[in-house]
PDB file of C-alpha atoms in Angstrom:
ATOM      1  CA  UNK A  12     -20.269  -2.774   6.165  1.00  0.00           C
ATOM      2  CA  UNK A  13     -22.915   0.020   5.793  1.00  0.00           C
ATOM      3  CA  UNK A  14     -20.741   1.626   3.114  1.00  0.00           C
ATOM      4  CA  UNK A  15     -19.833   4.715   5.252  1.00  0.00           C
ATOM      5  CA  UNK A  16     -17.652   4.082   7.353  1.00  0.00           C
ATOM      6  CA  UNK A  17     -16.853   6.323  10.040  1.00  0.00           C
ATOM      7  CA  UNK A  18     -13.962   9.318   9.893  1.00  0.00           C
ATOM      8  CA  UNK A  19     -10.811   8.633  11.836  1.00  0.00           C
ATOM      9  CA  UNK A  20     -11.120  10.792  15.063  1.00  0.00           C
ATOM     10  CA  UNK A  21      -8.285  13.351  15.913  1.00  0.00           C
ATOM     11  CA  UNK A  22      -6.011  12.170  18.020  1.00  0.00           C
ATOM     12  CA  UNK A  23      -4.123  14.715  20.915  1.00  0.00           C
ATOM     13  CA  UNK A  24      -0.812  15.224  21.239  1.00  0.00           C
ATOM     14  CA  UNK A  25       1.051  15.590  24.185  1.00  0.00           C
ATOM     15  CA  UNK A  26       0.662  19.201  23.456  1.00  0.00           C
ATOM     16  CA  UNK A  27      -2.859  18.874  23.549  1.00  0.00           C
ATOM     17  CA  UNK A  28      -3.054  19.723  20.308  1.00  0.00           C
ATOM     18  CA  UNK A  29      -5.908  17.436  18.009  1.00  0.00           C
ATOM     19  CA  UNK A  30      -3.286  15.673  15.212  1.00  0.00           C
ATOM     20  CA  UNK A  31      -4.813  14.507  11.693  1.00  0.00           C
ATOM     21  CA  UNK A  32      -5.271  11.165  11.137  1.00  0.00           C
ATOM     22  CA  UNK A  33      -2.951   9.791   8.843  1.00  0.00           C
ATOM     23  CA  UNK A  34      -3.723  10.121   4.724  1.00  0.00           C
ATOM     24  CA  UNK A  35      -3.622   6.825   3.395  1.00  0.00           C
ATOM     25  CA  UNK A  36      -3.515   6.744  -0.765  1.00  0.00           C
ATOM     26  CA  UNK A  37      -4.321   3.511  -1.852  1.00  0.00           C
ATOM     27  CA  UNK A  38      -2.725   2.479  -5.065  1.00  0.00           C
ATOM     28  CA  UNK A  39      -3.756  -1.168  -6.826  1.00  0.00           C
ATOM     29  CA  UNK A  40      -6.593  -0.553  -4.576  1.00  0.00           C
ATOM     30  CA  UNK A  41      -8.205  -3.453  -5.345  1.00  0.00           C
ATOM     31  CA  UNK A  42     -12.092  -4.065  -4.026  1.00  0.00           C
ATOM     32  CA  UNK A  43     -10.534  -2.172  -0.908  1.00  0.00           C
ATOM     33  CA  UNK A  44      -8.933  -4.372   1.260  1.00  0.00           C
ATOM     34  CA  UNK A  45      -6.987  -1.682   2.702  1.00  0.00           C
ATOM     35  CA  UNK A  46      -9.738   1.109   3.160  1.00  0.00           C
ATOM     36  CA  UNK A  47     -11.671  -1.583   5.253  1.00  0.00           C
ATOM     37  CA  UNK A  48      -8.561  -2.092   7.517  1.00  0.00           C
ATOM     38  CA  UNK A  49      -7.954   1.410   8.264  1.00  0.00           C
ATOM     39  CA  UNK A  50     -11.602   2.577   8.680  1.00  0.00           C
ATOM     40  CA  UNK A  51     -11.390   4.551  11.690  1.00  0.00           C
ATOM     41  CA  UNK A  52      -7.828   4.868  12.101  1.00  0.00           C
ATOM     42  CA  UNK A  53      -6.806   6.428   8.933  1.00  0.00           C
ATOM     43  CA  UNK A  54      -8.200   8.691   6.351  1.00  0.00           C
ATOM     44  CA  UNK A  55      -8.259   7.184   2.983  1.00  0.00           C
ATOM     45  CA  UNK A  56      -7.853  10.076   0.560  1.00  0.00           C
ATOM     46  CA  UNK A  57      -7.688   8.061  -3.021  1.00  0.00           C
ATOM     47  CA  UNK A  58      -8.332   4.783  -3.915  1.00  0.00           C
ATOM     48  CA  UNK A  59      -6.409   4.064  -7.654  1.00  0.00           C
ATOM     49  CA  UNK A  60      -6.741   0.256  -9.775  1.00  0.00           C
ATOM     50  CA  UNK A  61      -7.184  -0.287 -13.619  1.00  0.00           C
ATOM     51  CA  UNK A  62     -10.060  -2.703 -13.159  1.00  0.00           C
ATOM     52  CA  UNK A  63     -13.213  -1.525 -13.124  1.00  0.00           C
ATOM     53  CA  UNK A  64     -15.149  -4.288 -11.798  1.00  0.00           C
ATOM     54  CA  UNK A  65     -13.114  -4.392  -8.587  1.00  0.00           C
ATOM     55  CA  UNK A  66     -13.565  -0.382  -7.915  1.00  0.00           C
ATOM     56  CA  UNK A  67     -17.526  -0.974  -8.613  1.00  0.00           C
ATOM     57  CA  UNK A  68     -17.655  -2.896  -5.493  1.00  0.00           C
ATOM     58  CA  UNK A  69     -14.936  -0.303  -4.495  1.00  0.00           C
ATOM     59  CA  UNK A  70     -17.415   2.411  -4.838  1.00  0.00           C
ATOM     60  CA  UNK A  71     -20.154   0.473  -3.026  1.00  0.00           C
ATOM     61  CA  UNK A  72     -18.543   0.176   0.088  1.00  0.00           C
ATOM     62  CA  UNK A  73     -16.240   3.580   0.087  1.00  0.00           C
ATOM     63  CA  UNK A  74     -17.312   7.248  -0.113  1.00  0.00           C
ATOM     64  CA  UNK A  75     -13.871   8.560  -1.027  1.00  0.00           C
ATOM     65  CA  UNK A  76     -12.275   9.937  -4.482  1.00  0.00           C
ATOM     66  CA  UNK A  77     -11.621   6.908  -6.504  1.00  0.00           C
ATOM     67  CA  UNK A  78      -9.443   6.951 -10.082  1.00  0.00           C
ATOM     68  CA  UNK A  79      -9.844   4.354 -13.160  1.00  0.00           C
ATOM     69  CA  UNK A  80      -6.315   4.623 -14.329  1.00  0.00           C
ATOM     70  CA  UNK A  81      -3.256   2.708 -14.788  1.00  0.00           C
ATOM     71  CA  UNK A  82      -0.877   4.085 -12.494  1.00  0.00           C
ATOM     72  CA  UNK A  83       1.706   5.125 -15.290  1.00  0.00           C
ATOM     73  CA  UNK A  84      -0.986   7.444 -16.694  1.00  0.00           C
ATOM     74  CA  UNK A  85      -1.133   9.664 -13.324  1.00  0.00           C
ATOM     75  CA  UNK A  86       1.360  12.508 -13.674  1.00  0.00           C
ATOM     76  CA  UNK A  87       3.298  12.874 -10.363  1.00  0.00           C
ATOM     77  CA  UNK A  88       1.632  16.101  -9.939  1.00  0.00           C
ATOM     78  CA  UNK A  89      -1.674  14.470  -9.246  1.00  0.00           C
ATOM     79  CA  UNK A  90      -0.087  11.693  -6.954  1.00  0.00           C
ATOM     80  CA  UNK A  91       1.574  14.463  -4.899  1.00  0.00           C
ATOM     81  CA  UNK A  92      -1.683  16.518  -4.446  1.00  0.00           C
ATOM     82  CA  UNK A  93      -3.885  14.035  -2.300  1.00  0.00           C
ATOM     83  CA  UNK A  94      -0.644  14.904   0.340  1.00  0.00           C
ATOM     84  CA  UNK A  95      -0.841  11.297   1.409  1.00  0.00           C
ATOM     85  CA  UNK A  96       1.161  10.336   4.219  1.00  0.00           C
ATOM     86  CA  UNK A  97       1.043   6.122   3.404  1.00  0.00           C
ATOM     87  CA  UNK A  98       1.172   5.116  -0.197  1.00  0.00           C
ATOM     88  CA  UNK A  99      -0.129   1.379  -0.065  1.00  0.00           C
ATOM     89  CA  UNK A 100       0.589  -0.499  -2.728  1.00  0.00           C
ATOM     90  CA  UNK A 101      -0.887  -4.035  -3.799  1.00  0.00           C
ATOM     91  CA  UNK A 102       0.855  -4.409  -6.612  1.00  0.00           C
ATOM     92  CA  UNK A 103      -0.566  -7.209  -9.084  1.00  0.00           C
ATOM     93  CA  UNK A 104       0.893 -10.889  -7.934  1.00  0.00           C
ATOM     94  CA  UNK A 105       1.216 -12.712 -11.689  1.00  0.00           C
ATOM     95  CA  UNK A 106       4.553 -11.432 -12.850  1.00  0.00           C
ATOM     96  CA  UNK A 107       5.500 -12.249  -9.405  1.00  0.00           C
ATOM     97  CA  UNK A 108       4.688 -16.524  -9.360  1.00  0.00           C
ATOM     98  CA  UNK A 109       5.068 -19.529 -10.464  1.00  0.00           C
ATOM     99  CA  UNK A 110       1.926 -19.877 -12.483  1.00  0.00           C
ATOM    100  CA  UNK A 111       2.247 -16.197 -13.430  1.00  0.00           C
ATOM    101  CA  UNK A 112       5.823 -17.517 -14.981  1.00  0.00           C
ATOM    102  CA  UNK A 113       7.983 -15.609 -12.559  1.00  0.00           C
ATOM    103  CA  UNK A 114       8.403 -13.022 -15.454  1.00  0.00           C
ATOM    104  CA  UNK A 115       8.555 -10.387 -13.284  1.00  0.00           C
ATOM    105  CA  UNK A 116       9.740  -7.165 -14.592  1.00  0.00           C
ATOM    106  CA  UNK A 117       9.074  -7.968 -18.422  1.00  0.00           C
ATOM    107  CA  UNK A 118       5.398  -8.851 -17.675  1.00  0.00           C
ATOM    108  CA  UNK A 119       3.340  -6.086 -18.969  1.00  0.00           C
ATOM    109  CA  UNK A 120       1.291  -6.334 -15.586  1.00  0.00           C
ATOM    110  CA  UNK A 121       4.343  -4.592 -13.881  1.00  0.00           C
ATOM    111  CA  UNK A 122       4.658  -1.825 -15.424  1.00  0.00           C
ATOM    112  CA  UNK A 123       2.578   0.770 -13.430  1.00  0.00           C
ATOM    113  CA  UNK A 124       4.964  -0.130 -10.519  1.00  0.00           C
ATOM    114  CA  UNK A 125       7.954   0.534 -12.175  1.00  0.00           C
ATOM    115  CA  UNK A 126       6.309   3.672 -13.520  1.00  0.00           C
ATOM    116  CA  UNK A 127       5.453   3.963  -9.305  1.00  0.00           C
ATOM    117  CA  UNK A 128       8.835   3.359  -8.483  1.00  0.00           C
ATOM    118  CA  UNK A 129      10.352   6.125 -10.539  1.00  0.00           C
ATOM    119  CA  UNK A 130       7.542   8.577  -9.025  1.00  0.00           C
ATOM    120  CA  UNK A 131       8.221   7.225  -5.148  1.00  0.00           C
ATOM    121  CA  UNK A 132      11.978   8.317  -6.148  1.00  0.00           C
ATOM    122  CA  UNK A 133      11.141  12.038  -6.617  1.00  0.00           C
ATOM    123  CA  UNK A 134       8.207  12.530  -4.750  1.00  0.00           C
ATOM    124  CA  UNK A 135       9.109  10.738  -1.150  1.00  0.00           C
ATOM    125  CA  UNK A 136       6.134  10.291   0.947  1.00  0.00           C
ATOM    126  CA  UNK A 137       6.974   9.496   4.159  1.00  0.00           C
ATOM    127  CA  UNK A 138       5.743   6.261   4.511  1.00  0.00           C
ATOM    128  CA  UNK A 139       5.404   3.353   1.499  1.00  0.00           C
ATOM    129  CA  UNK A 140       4.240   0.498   2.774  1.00  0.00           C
ATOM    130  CA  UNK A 141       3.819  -2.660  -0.369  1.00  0.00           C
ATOM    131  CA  UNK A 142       1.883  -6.297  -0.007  1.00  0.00           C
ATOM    132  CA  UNK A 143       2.184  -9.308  -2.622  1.00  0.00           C
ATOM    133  CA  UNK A 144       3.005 -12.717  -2.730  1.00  0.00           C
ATOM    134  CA  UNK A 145       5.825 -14.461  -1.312  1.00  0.00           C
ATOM    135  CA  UNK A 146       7.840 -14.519  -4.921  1.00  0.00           C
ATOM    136  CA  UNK A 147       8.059 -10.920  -4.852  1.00  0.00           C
ATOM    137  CA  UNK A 148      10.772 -10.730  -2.629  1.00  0.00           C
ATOM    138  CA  UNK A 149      14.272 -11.407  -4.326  1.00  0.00           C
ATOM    139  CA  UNK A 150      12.667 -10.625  -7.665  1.00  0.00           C
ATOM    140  CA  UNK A 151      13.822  -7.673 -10.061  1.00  0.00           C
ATOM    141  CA  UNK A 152      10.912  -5.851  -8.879  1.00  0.00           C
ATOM    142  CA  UNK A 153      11.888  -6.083  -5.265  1.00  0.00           C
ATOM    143  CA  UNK A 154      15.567  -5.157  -6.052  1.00  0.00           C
ATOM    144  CA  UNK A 155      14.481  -2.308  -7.688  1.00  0.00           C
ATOM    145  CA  UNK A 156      12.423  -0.903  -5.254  1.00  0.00           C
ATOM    146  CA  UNK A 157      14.221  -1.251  -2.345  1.00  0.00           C
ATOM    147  CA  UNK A 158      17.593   0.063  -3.777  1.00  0.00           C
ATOM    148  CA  UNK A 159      15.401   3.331  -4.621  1.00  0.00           C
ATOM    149  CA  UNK A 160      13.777   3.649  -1.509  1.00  0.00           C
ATOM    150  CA  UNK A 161      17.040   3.391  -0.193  1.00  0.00           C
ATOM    151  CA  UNK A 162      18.849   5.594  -2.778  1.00  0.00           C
ATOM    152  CA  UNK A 163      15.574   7.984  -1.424  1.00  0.00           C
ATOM    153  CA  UNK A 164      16.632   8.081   2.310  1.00  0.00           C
ATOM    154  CA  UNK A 165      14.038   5.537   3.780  1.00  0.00           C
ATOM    155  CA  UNK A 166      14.302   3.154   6.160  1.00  0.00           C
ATOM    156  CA  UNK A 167      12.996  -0.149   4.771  1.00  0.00           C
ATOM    157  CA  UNK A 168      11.860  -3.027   6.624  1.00  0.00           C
ATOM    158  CA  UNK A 169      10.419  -6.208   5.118  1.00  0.00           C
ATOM    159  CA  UNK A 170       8.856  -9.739   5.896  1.00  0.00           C
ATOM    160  CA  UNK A 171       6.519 -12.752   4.992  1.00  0.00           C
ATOM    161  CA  UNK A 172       3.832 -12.579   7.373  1.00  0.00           C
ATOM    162  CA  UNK A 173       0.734 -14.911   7.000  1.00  0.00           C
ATOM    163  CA  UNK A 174      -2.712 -13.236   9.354  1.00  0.00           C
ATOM    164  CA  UNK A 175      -2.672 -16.538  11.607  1.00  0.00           C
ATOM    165  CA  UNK A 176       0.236 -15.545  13.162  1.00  0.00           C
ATOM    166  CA  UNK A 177      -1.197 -12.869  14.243  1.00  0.00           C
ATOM    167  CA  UNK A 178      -4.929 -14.409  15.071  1.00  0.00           C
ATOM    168  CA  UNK A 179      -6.743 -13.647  12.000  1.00  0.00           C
ATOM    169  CA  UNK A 180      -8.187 -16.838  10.489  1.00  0.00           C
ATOM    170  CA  UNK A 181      -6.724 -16.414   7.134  1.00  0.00           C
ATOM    171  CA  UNK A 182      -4.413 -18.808   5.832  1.00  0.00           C
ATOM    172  CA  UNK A 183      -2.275 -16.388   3.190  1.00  0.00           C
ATOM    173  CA  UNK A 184       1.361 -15.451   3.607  1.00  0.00           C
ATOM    174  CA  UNK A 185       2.388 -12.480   1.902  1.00  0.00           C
ATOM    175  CA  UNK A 186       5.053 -10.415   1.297  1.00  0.00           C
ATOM    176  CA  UNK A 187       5.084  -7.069   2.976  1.00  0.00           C
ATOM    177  CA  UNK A 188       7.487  -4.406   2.976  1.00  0.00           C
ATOM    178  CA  UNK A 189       7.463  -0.765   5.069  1.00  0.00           C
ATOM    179  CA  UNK A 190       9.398   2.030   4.196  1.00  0.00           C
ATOM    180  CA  UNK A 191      10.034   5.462   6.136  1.00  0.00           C
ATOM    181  CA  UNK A 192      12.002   8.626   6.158  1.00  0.00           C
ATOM    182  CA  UNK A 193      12.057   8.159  10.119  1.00  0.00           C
ATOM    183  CA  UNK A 194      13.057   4.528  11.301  1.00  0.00           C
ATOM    184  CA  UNK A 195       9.830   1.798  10.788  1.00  0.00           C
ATOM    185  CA  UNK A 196       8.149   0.707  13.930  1.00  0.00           C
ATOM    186  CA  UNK A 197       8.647  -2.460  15.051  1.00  0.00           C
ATOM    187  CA  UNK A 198       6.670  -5.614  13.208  1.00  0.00           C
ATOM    188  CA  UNK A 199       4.299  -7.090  15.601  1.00  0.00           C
ATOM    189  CA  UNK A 200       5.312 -10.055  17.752  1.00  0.00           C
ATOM    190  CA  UNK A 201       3.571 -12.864  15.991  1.00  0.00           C
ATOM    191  CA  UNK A 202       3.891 -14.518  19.593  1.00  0.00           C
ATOM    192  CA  UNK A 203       1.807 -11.825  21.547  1.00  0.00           C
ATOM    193  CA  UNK A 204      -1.046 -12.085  19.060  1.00  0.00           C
ATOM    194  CA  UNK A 205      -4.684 -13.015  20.730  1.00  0.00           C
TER     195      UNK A 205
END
């Protein structure tokens, strides 16, 4: 990666009208996982973790606006302003595992997406889409969530996908959940992958 990757091109509408690309704000960003998989497709307009080692090499890669906060410490105001239409989250895993101890909600390392939740609640972007381990779904966490996405008016589809279904040579299920004020698309058919 040459560190600048290239803008997502307008797309036309049947109108023939040049749309956006979508705004992507990446929250638990991570070393940028996400900002590599859209490059091109999607316009990434804020990139958000705590640790500043992974947005170093976050930085190196990416050109766009990113923020050394926990995610508690962002007033809603500022989440609303990047006008994101995908919030991806990537939650941290531990309080979410076996070796983390399956504390889930009263491990400190959950709190910024409880503090998340609360904001997804009031602020309703149109799409939320979340990624973690397999444990994450039936925990607290995942309870919570979904009944306030739900309480919100989304749409919420969920499952535990690993990449090799879908021909990347990855061996990793996860946990991923989309949420949408219009109905989700459809997941895609492990079975047509290359």
């Amino acid at each position: 990666m040459d560190g600048n990757p290239s803008p997502a091109p307008a797309k036309v509408c049947a109108s023939g009208e040049a749309r956006r690309p979508p705004r992507v704000l990446e929250l638990f960003c991570g070393i940028g996982g996400v900002a590599a998989a859209v490059a091109g497709r999607a316009e990434v307009v804020a990139a958000v973790d705590v640790n500043r080692h992974a947005l170093a090499v976050y930085r190196h890669n990416f050109d766009h606006p990113v923020v050394a906060a926990t995610l508690e410490s962002l007033p809603a105001a500022r989440l609303a302003a990047w006008e994101a239409d995908l919030w991806w989250l990537s939650p941290p895993c531990q309080p979410f595992t076996r070796r983390g101890l399956g504390r889930d909600l009263d491990d400190a390392r959950a709190r910024s997406l409880v503090a998340l939740i609360d904001r997804l609640a009031r602020l309703t972007p149109p799409w939320v889409a979340l990624e973690n381990v397999p444990g994450f779904r039936g925990s607290r966490a995942h309870a919570l969530l979904r009944r306030t996405l739900e309480r919100a008016g989304y749409h919420v589809a969920e499952r535990l996908l690993c990449p090799t279904e879908l021909g990347v040579p990855n061996r990793r299920r996860r946990f991923y959940l989309v949420a949408g004020l219009e109905p989700p698309l459809p997941w895609p058919d492990p079975a047509a992958a290359p």
